Amino acid sequence: MVRRIDRDQQRFDKIIKGKVRQQLRKYINHGEMIGRKGRETVSIPVPNIEIPHFQHGEKGSGGVGQGDGEVGEAIGRGKSDGDGQGQAGNDRGQHIREVELSLEELADMLGEALELPRIEPKGDDQLTSEKDRYTSIRPTGPDSLRHFKRTYKRALRRMMATDNYDPKDPVIVPAKDDERYRSWKTVSEPHTNAAVIYMMDVSGSMTDVQKEIVRTESFWIDTWLKRQYNGIERRYIVHDAVAHEVDEDTFYRIRESGGTRISSAYRAADQIIKRDFPPSMWNIYCFQFSDGDNWGEDNSECIESLKQNIIPICNLFCYGQVRSPYGSGDFIKELRKVEEEFENLILSEIEDKEGIYGSIKTFLGTGK
Amino acid sequence: MVVTTHRPLPKVLSDIQQEMEQHALDYGLDFFKTIFEVLDYEELSMFAAYGGFPVRYPHWRFGAQYDELMKGYSYGLQKIYEMVINTDPCYAYLLSCNDITDQKLVIAHVYGHCDFFKNNAWFSHTNRKMLDQMANHATRVNQHIDTFGYETVEMFIDTCLSLESLIDPYLPHIRRTKKSESRADAKKRSDAEGDNAGGRFPAKVYMDRYINPEDILEEEADQKRIKAQEMADQLKFPKERLRDVLHFLIQYAPLEDWQRDVLSIIRDEAYYFAPQGQTKIMNEGWASFWHSTIMTKHGLTDQGLINYADHHSGTMATSPNRLNPYKLGIELLKDIEERWNKGQFGPEYENCTDMFEKEHWDKDTGLGREKIFEVRRIHNDITFIDTFLTPEFCYKNQMFSFGFNDSNKTYEIQSREFQQIKQQLLSSLSNHGRPAIYVQDGNYKNRGELYLEHDYLGVELKLDYAQDTLVNLHNIWKRPVNIETVIDDRPTILSYDGKNHSTNSKEKK
């Protein structure tokens, strides 16, 4: 039964989610606006919606309080420069409300806003994996699966019913009939999993601003791909002159310096794919971010490696070149030369934060 | 649809309830029959979001409120212990997970509120069957929704809510104007009287002196002039400025029937809730006075002491930048009781200049209890503070006034002087902290524009909100709307003509 309040709350939810939808572009470009990220949900701060009244402003306002303090002592700040969000100017004093969105909803909004096509997974959805789920109870089984609580309850009930239970000496002795065991069911799941490999250049010329762009963009890419596949596996590679596989956290935080050899990252990616993701079973996505300032002699090796090992087995290979304060490199020009040959090689230049929106559209707009 | 969550009180609680009720009666509290219900937090939040009423019209703001309450509770920021609604019989909701001492305290507190609702003069005009009234409102709104669609009605409700504070909180208690005759009636009347009065009768010259006597003609001319003035007054509309803007809009704005109905629902409900805003300090003070009296004299058990002390002190906590109505109310009531017990009132006491004598003044008059019952009957927050706040009280309670310093955007302590504290307190309580706004002219510039006036008392309007509100007002009035206020010490008119906002300083007359 739906209570009135649930209906009103749903309506309210819809209204504030509408706000997020309207301003999605802003949220996409400014990743820091995404608040807490949980496993399944994100919370997004939105300005509270309020019904305007004729009401008093701050100028000339005051009140009466209680406590210690000298005349002239400050007791609190005005609201106008209270809650962060850095956008000065004529925005109203903001009460922030957090909207809780599931990642699926967010992905759907993203898809809608960017008009992204659904991804057609590679044709091995015949492939299923089997999993055991412990979801039921039965009266026989090995002791290791005995359900203590159920068994105890049944025993207790039986003893009370037969008047053998003494509250002063509450000993429960389960009989054979009381025993209950966990039992499993085998479920088969269609296996359309995807593997995503993120590569980032962490050489000296990539500053925090560039990394922030990478981070924001990969968050949205992740969100979208997660929505499209049953489960995705992610691998992260950072490189300067040599490449390392790292975990997600390190990927976003690491700070290195040194030269740039992109081929090292390609080699690492190749190894990971060979090791973990046989291309016949996986939809493989590679996203590479760099400022494109590669070591000149390395370029030919890179192209060769891409052509031979990586591009042929990937659903998509995306290269995003972020502009760094040291000027943009020319790696993207090298790639442009071979762009024609492969339809799953996607290139995008990201000038600044505002470019993220367009870049995501370029990468994911192919529907692969 | 679940309307009531009614379930009988568990034995433990109904025992407590009877005990507390008896104590309350013994102290002379007088209340409607009070029905207690125990709710879990979700249900209590739901009731709180709906202002205590189980059936309200659908609107997202209730959902927003509920969401806020539930989140605040789950993050451990806030907790509602009870809710009482002003109806006959009185309904009170208790939180099921309250500890037993809390329940006792809360029940005693509730009886304080019930007594206040029944006896305080400012509540005397509220509808005690509001439960039914609210449900009827819900039905009416739902009918409109069925006919005109959810979003249409919702948008219109948003518009009305934006104006809901534009009522005359004293209206139920005074008749401001004589029952005014409608303009149509007035016209009919003046037509019937005709214009034949005055003027000369035809007469021969030599008879003129007798047929048209000079003094009578003069008198008639005077009357004509008065009548013309009256006619001009009738053109001015409304005749005198009106506080009840909503009523004016319901009467004269070009609304469809359903819209008029929705607007009058919003107005009705605003009037129902108004006295609660007018008596926040007194009401909470009175209820706290009684929970503390009953608990400390009768209700407390040894094991409940710590819990009680914790709960009570939490309720009474003060902070420098927010006045706690519970604290101020209970302290002031206690102060009054003490003063009237000791006879610290009247000219003899007031005129005494010996501070020592004044401090130890005790005539053993013992009128305290009687006095506070009288106070709870006749006062609202403003008259309460105005009559009973004393310099000694302010000093004892470390009160100060603070104000907004525009140059560094902070609130600063301004004064510990009695007069200033009192002034500040009264002005922040007037119209419970909202600007007072009047309809000045419904035919401004003879162009059918609406002209409102803000009674500027030193605090400016929040400009962006005012402009948004003007937009909503325009949605209802359909012609340009204006409000006169003061910005940066200059009289200013804010206008909205349906497309653009404009701000003009008012030309000096």
Coordinates of N, CA and C in Angstrom, one line a residue, chain B residues 265-423:
Chain B
I265 N -8.3 27.6 0.4 CA -7.8 26.5 1.2 C -6.5 26.9 1.9
I266 N -5.6 27.4 1.1 CA -4.3 27.8 1.6 C -4.4 28.8 2.7
R267 N -5.3 29.7 2.5 CA -5.6 30.8 3.4 C -6.1 30.3 4.7
D268 N -7.1 29.4 4.6 CA -7.7 28.8 5.8 C -6.6 28.1 6.7
E269 N -5.8 27.4 6.0 CA -4.8 26.6 6.7 C -3.8 27.6 7.3
A270 N -3.4 28.6 6.6 CA -2.5 29.6 7.2 C -3.1 30.2 8.5
Y271 N -4.4 30.5 8.4 CA -5.0 31.1 9.6 C -5.0 30.1 10.8
Y272 N -5.2 28.8 10.4 CA -5.2 27.8 11.5 C -3.9 27.7 12.2
F273 N -2.8 27.8 11.4 CA -1.5 27.6 12.0 C -0.9 28.9 12.6
A274 N -1.5 30.1 12.3 CA -1.0 31.4 12.7 C -0.8 31.5 14.3
P275 N -1.8 31.1 15.1 CA -1.6 31.3 16.5 C -0.4 30.5 17.1
Q276 N -0.1 29.4 16.5 CA 1.1 28.6 16.9 C 2.4 29.4 16.8
G277 N 2.4 30.2 15.7 CA 3.6 31.1 15.5 C 3.6 32.2 16.5
Q278 N 2.4 32.7 16.8 CA 2.3 33.8 17.7 C 2.6 33.5 19.2
T279 N 2.5 32.2 19.5 CA 2.6 31.9 20.9 C 3.7 30.8 21.2
K280 N 4.7 30.8 20.3 CA 5.7 29.7 20.4 C 6.4 29.7 21.8
I281 N 6.9 30.9 22.2 CA 7.6 31.0 23.4 C 6.7 30.6 24.6
M282 N 5.5 31.2 24.6 CA 4.6 30.9 25.7 C 4.1 29.4 25.8
N283 N 3.8 28.9 24.6 CA 3.3 27.6 24.5 C 4.3 26.6 25.0
E284 N 5.6 26.7 24.4 CA 6.6 25.8 24.8 C 7.0 26.0 26.3
G285 N 7.1 27.3 26.6 CA 7.4 27.6 28.0 C 6.4 27.0 29.0
W286 N 5.2 27.1 28.7 CA 4.1 26.6 29.5 C 4.2 25.1 29.6
A287 N 4.3 24.4 28.5 CA 4.4 23.0 28.5 C 5.7 22.5 29.3
S288 N 6.8 23.2 29.1 CA 8.0 22.8 29.8 C 7.9 23.1 31.3
F289 N 7.2 24.2 31.6 CA 7.0 24.5 33.0 C 6.3 23.3 33.7
W290 N 5.3 22.8 33.0 CA 4.5 21.7 33.6 C 5.2 20.4 33.6
H291 N 5.9 20.1 32.5 CA 6.6 18.8 32.6 C 7.7 18.9 33.7
S292 N 8.3 20.0 33.9 CA 9.3 20.1 34.9 C 8.7 20.0 36.3
T293 N 7.6 20.7 36.5 CA 6.9 20.7 37.8 C 6.4 19.3 38.1
I294 N 5.7 18.7 37.2 CA 5.1 17.4 37.4 C 6.2 16.3 37.6
M295 N 7.2 16.4 36.8 CA 8.3 15.3 36.8 C 9.0 15.5 38.1
T296 N 9.5 16.7 38.5 CA 10.3 16.8 39.7 C 9.5 16.6 40.9
K297 N 8.3 16.9 40.9 CA 7.5 16.7 42.2 C 6.9 15.3 42.3
H298 N 6.6 14.7 41.1 CA 5.9 13.4 41.3 C 6.4 12.3 40.4
G299 N 6.7 12.6 39.1 CA 6.9 11.6 38.2 C 8.3 10.8 38.2
L300 N 9.3 11.5 38.8 CA 10.6 10.9 38.7 C 10.8 9.7 39.6
T301 N 11.5 8.7 39.0 CA 12.0 7.6 39.9 C 13.5 7.7 39.9
D302 N 14.1 7.0 40.9 CA 15.5 7.1 41.1 C 16.3 6.8 39.8
Q303 N 15.8 5.7 39.1 CA 16.6 5.3 37.9 C 16.4 6.2 36.7
G304 N 15.3 7.0 36.8 CA 15.0 7.8 35.6 C 15.7 9.2 35.7
L305 N 16.3 9.5 36.9 CA 16.8 10.8 37.1 C 17.8 11.3 36.0
I306 N 18.8 10.5 35.7 CA 19.8 10.9 34.8 C 19.2 11.2 33.4
N307 N 18.3 10.2 33.0 CA 17.7 10.4 31.7 C 16.9 11.7 31.6
Y308 N 16.2 11.9 32.7 CA 15.3 13.1 32.8 C 16.2 14.4 32.7
A309 N 17.2 14.4 33.5 CA 18.1 15.6 33.5 C 18.7 15.8 32.1
D310 N 19.1 14.7 31.5 CA 19.7 14.8 30.2 C 18.7 15.3 29.1
H311 N 17.6 14.8 29.1 CA 16.5 15.2 28.2 C 16.1 16.7 28.4
H312 N 15.9 17.0 29.7 CA 15.4 18.4 30.0 C 16.5 19.4 29.7
S313 N 17.8 19.1 30.0 CA 18.8 20.1 29.7 C 19.0 20.2 28.2
G314 N 18.8 19.1 27.5 CA 19.0 19.2 26.0 C 17.9 20.1 25.5
T315 N 16.7 20.0 26.0 CA 15.6 20.8 25.5 C 15.9 22.3 25.8
M316 N 16.5 22.5 27.0 CA 16.7 23.9 27.4 C 18.0 24.5 27.0
A317 N 18.8 23.8 26.2 CA 20.1 24.3 25.8 C 20.0 25.6 25.1
T318 N 20.9 26.5 25.4 CA 20.9 27.8 24.7 C 22.1 27.9 23.8
S319 N 22.0 28.8 22.8 CA 23.1 29.0 21.9 C 23.2 30.5 21.7
P320 N 24.4 31.0 21.4 CA 24.5 32.5 21.3 C 23.6 33.1 20.2
N321 N 23.5 32.4 19.1 CA 22.8 33.0 18.0 C 21.4 32.6 17.7
R322 N 20.9 31.8 18.6 CA 19.5 31.4 18.4 C 18.8 31.4 19.8
L323 N 17.7 32.1 19.9 CA 17.0 32.1 21.1 C 16.2 30.8 21.3
N324 N 16.3 30.1 22.4 CA 15.6 28.9 22.6 C 14.2 29.3 23.2
P325 N 13.1 29.1 22.5 CA 11.8 29.5 23.1 C 11.4 28.7 24.3
Y326 N 11.8 27.4 24.4 CA 11.6 26.6 25.6 C 12.2 27.3 26.8
K327 N 13.4 27.6 26.6 CA 14.2 28.2 27.8 C 13.6 29.5 28.2
L328 N 13.5 30.4 27.2 CA 13.0 31.7 27.5 C 11.6 31.7 28.2
G329 N 10.8 30.8 27.6 CA 9.4 30.7 28.1 C 9.3 30.2 29.5
I330 N 10.0 29.1 29.8 CA 10.0 28.5 31.1 C 10.6 29.5 32.2
E331 N 11.7 30.1 31.8 CA 12.4 31.0 32.8 C 11.5 32.2 33.1
L332 N 10.9 32.7 32.1 CA 10.1 33.9 32.3 C 8.8 33.5 33.1
L333 N 8.2 32.4 32.9 CA 7.1 32.0 33.7 C 7.5 31.8 35.1
K334 N 8.6 31.1 35.3 CA 9.1 30.9 36.7 C 9.4 32.2 37.4
D335 N 9.9 33.2 36.6 CA 10.2 34.5 37.2 C 8.9 35.2 37.6
I336 N 7.9 35.1 36.7 CA 6.6 35.7 37.1 C 6.0 35.1 38.3
E337 N 6.1 33.8 38.4 CA 5.6 33.1 39.5 C 6.2 33.6 40.8
E338 N 7.6 33.7 40.7 CA 8.3 34.1 41.9 C 8.0 35.5 42.3
R339 N 7.9 36.4 41.3 CA 7.6 37.8 41.6 C 6.3 38.0 42.2
W340 N 5.3 37.2 41.7 CA 3.9 37.4 42.2 C 3.8 36.7 43.6
N341 N 4.6 35.7 43.8 CA 4.6 35.0 45.1 C 5.2 36.0 46.2
K342 N 6.2 36.7 45.8 CA 6.9 37.6 46.7 C 6.3 39.0 46.7
G343 N 5.4 39.2 45.8 CA 4.8 40.6 45.8 C 5.7 41.6 45.1
Q344 N 6.6 41.1 44.2 CA 7.5 42.1 43.5 C 6.8 42.7 42.3
F345 N 5.7 43.4 42.5 CA 5.0 44.1 41.4 C 4.3 45.3 42.0
G346 N 3.7 46.1 41.1 CA 2.9 47.2 41.6 C 3.8 48.4 41.8
P347 N 3.2 49.6 42.0 CA 3.9 50.8 42.1 C 4.9 50.9 43.3
E348 N 4.5 50.3 44.4 CA 5.4 50.4 45.5 C 6.7 49.7 45.3
Y349 N 6.7 48.6 44.6 CA 7.9 47.8 44.3 C 8.6 48.6 43.2
E350 N 7.9 49.0 42.2 CA 8.5 49.6 41.0 C 9.3 50.9 41.5
N351 N 8.7 51.6 42.4 CA 9.3 52.9 42.8 C 10.4 52.8 43.8
C352 N 10.5 51.6 44.3 CA 11.6 51.4 45.4 C 12.9 51.6 44.7
T353 N 13.8 52.4 45.4 CA 15.1 52.7 44.8 C 16.2 52.0 45.5
D354 N 15.9 51.4 46.6 CA 16.9 50.7 47.4 C 17.1 49.3 46.7
M355 N 18.3 49.2 46.1 CA 18.5 47.9 45.4 C 18.5 46.7 46.3
F356 N 19.0 46.9 47.4 CA 19.1 45.8 48.4 C 17.7 45.3 48.8
E357 N 16.9 46.4 49.1 CA 15.6 46.1 49.6 C 14.8 45.4 48.4
K358 N 15.0 45.9 47.2 CA 14.3 45.4 46.1 C 14.6 43.9 45.9
E359 N 15.9 43.6 46.0 CA 16.3 42.2 45.8 C 15.8 41.3 46.8
H360 N 15.6 41.7 48.0 CA 15.1 40.9 49.1 C 13.6 41.1 49.4
W361 N 13.0 41.7 48.5 CA 11.5 42.0 48.6 C 10.7 40.8 48.7
D362 N 10.0 40.6 49.8 CA 9.2 39.4 50.0 C 8.0 39.7 50.8
K363 N 6.8 40.0 50.2 CA 5.6 40.3 51.0 C 4.8 39.1 51.2
D364 N 5.3 37.9 50.7 CA 4.6 36.7 50.9 C 3.2 36.7 50.4
T365 N 3.0 37.3 49.2 CA 1.7 37.4 48.7 C 1.1 36.1 48.1
G366 N 2.0 35.2 47.6 CA 1.6 33.9 47.2 C 0.6 33.9 46.0
L367 N 0.7 34.9 45.1 CA -0.2 35.0 44.0 C 0.4 34.4 42.7
G368 N 1.5 33.8 42.8 CA 2.3 33.4 41.6 C 1.5 32.4 40.7
R369 N 1.0 31.3 41.3 CA 0.3 30.3 40.5 C -0.9 30.9 39.8
E370 N -1.6 31.7 40.5 CA -2.8 32.3 40.0 C -2.4 33.2 38.8
K371 N -1.3 34.0 39.0 CA -0.8 34.9 38.0 C -0.5 34.2 36.7
I372 N 0.3 33.1 36.8 CA 0.7 32.5 35.6 C -0.4 31.8 34.8
F373 N -1.4 31.4 35.5 CA -2.6 30.9 34.8 C -3.3 32.0 34.0
E374 N -3.3 33.2 34.6 CA -3.9 34.3 34.0 C -3.0 34.7 32.7
V375 N -1.7 34.6 32.9 CA -0.8 35.0 31.8 C -1.1 34.0 30.6
R376 N -1.2 32.7 30.9 CA -1.4 31.8 29.9 C -2.7 32.0 29.2
R377 N -3.7 32.6 29.9 CA -5.0 32.8 29.2 C -5.0 33.9 28.3
I378 N -4.3 35.0 28.6 CA -4.5 36.2 27.8 C -3.4 36.7 26.9
H379 N -2.2 36.1 27.1 CA -1.0 36.7 26.4 C -0.6 35.9 25.2
N380 N 0.0 36.7 24.2 CA 0.7 36.0 23.2 C 2.2 36.4 23.4
D381 N 3.1 35.9 22.5 CA 4.5 36.1 22.8 C 4.9 37.6 22.9
I382 N 4.3 38.4 22.1 CA 4.7 39.8 22.1 C 4.2 40.5 23.4
T383 N 3.0 40.3 23.7 CA 2.5 41.0 24.9 C 3.1 40.4 26.2
F384 N 3.4 39.1 26.1 CA 4.1 38.4 27.2 C 5.5 39.0 27.5
I385 N 6.3 39.2 26.4 CA 7.6 39.8 26.6 C 7.5 41.3 27.0
D386 N 6.5 41.9 26.3 CA 6.4 43.4 26.6 C 6.0 43.6 28.0
T387 N 5.2 42.8 28.6 CA 4.7 43.0 29.9 C 5.7 42.5 31.0
F388 N 6.3 41.4 30.7 CA 7.0 40.7 31.9 C 8.5 40.7 31.8
L389 N 9.1 41.1 30.7 CA 10.6 41.1 30.6 C 11.1 42.2 31.5
T390 N 12.0 41.9 32.4 CA 12.6 42.9 33.3 C 14.1 42.9 33.1
P391 N 14.7 44.1 33.5 CA 16.1 44.2 33.4 C 16.8 43.1 34.3
E392 N 16.3 42.8 35.4 CA 16.9 41.8 36.3 C 16.9 40.4 35.6
F393 N 15.8 40.2 34.9 CA 15.7 38.9 34.2 C 16.7 38.8 33.1
C394 N 16.8 39.9 32.3 CA 17.8 39.9 31.2 C 19.2 39.6 31.8
Y395 N 19.5 40.3 32.9 CA 20.8 40.2 33.5 C 21.1 38.7 33.9
K396 N 20.1 38.2 34.6 CA 20.2 36.9 35.2 C 20.4 35.8 34.1
N397 N 19.7 36.0 33.0 CA 19.8 35.1 31.9 C 20.8 35.4 30.8
Q398 N 21.7 36.3 31.1 CA 22.8 36.7 30.2 C 22.3 37.0 28.8
M399 N 21.2 37.7 28.7 CA 20.7 38.0 27.4 C 21.4 39.2 26.7
F400 N 21.5 39.1 25.4 CA 22.1 40.2 24.7 C 21.4 40.3 23.3
S401 N 21.5 41.5 22.7 CA 20.9 41.6 21.4 C 22.1 41.6 20.4
F402 N 21.8 41.0 19.2 CA 22.9 41.0 18.2 C 22.3 41.5 16.9
G403 N 23.2 41.9 16.0 CA 22.7 42.5 14.8 C 23.7 42.1 13.7
F404 N 23.3 42.3 12.4 CA 24.1 41.9 11.3 C 25.0 43.1 10.9
N405 N 26.3 42.9 10.9 CA 27.2 43.9 10.5 C 27.5 43.7 9.0
D406 N 27.0 44.7 8.2 CA 27.0 44.5 6.8 C 28.4 44.6 6.2
S407 N 29.3 45.3 7.0 CA 30.7 45.5 6.4 C 31.5 44.2 6.5
N408 N 31.3 43.4 7.5 CA 32.1 42.2 7.5 C 31.3 40.9 7.5
K409 N 30.0 41.1 7.2 CA 29.0 40.0 7.0 C 29.0 39.0 8.2
T410 N 29.1 39.6 9.4 CA 28.9 38.7 10.6 C 27.9 39.2 11.5
Y411 N 27.4 38.3 12.3 CA 26.5 38.8 13.4 C 27.3 39.1 14.6
E412 N 27.0 40.3 15.2 CA 27.8 40.7 16.3 C 26.9 41.0 17.5
I413 N 27.4 40.8 18.7 CA 26.7 41.2 19.9 C 26.6 42.7 19.9
Q414 N 25.4 43.3 20.0 CA 25.3 44.7 19.9 C 25.1 45.4 21.3
S415 N 24.4 44.7 22.2 CA 24.1 45.4 23.4 C 23.7 44.5 24.5
R416 N 23.9 44.9 25.7 CA 23.4 44.2 26.8 C 22.4 45.1 27.6
E417 N 22.1 46.2 27.0 CA 21.2 47.1 27.7 C 19.7 46.6 27.5
F418 N 19.0 46.7 28.6 CA 17.7 46.2 28.7 C 16.8 46.7 27.6
Q419 N 16.7 48.0 27.4 CA 15.8 48.6 26.4 C 16.1 48.0 25.0
Q420 N 17.4 47.9 24.7 CA 17.7 47.4 23.4 C 17.4 46.0 23.2
I421 N 17.6 45.2 24.2 CA 17.3 43.8 24.1 C 15.8 43.6 23.9
K422 N 15.1 44.3 24.7 CA 13.6 44.2 24.6 C 13.1 44.6 23.3
Q423 N 13.7 45.8 22.8 CA 13.3 46.3 21.5 C 13.5 45.3 20.4

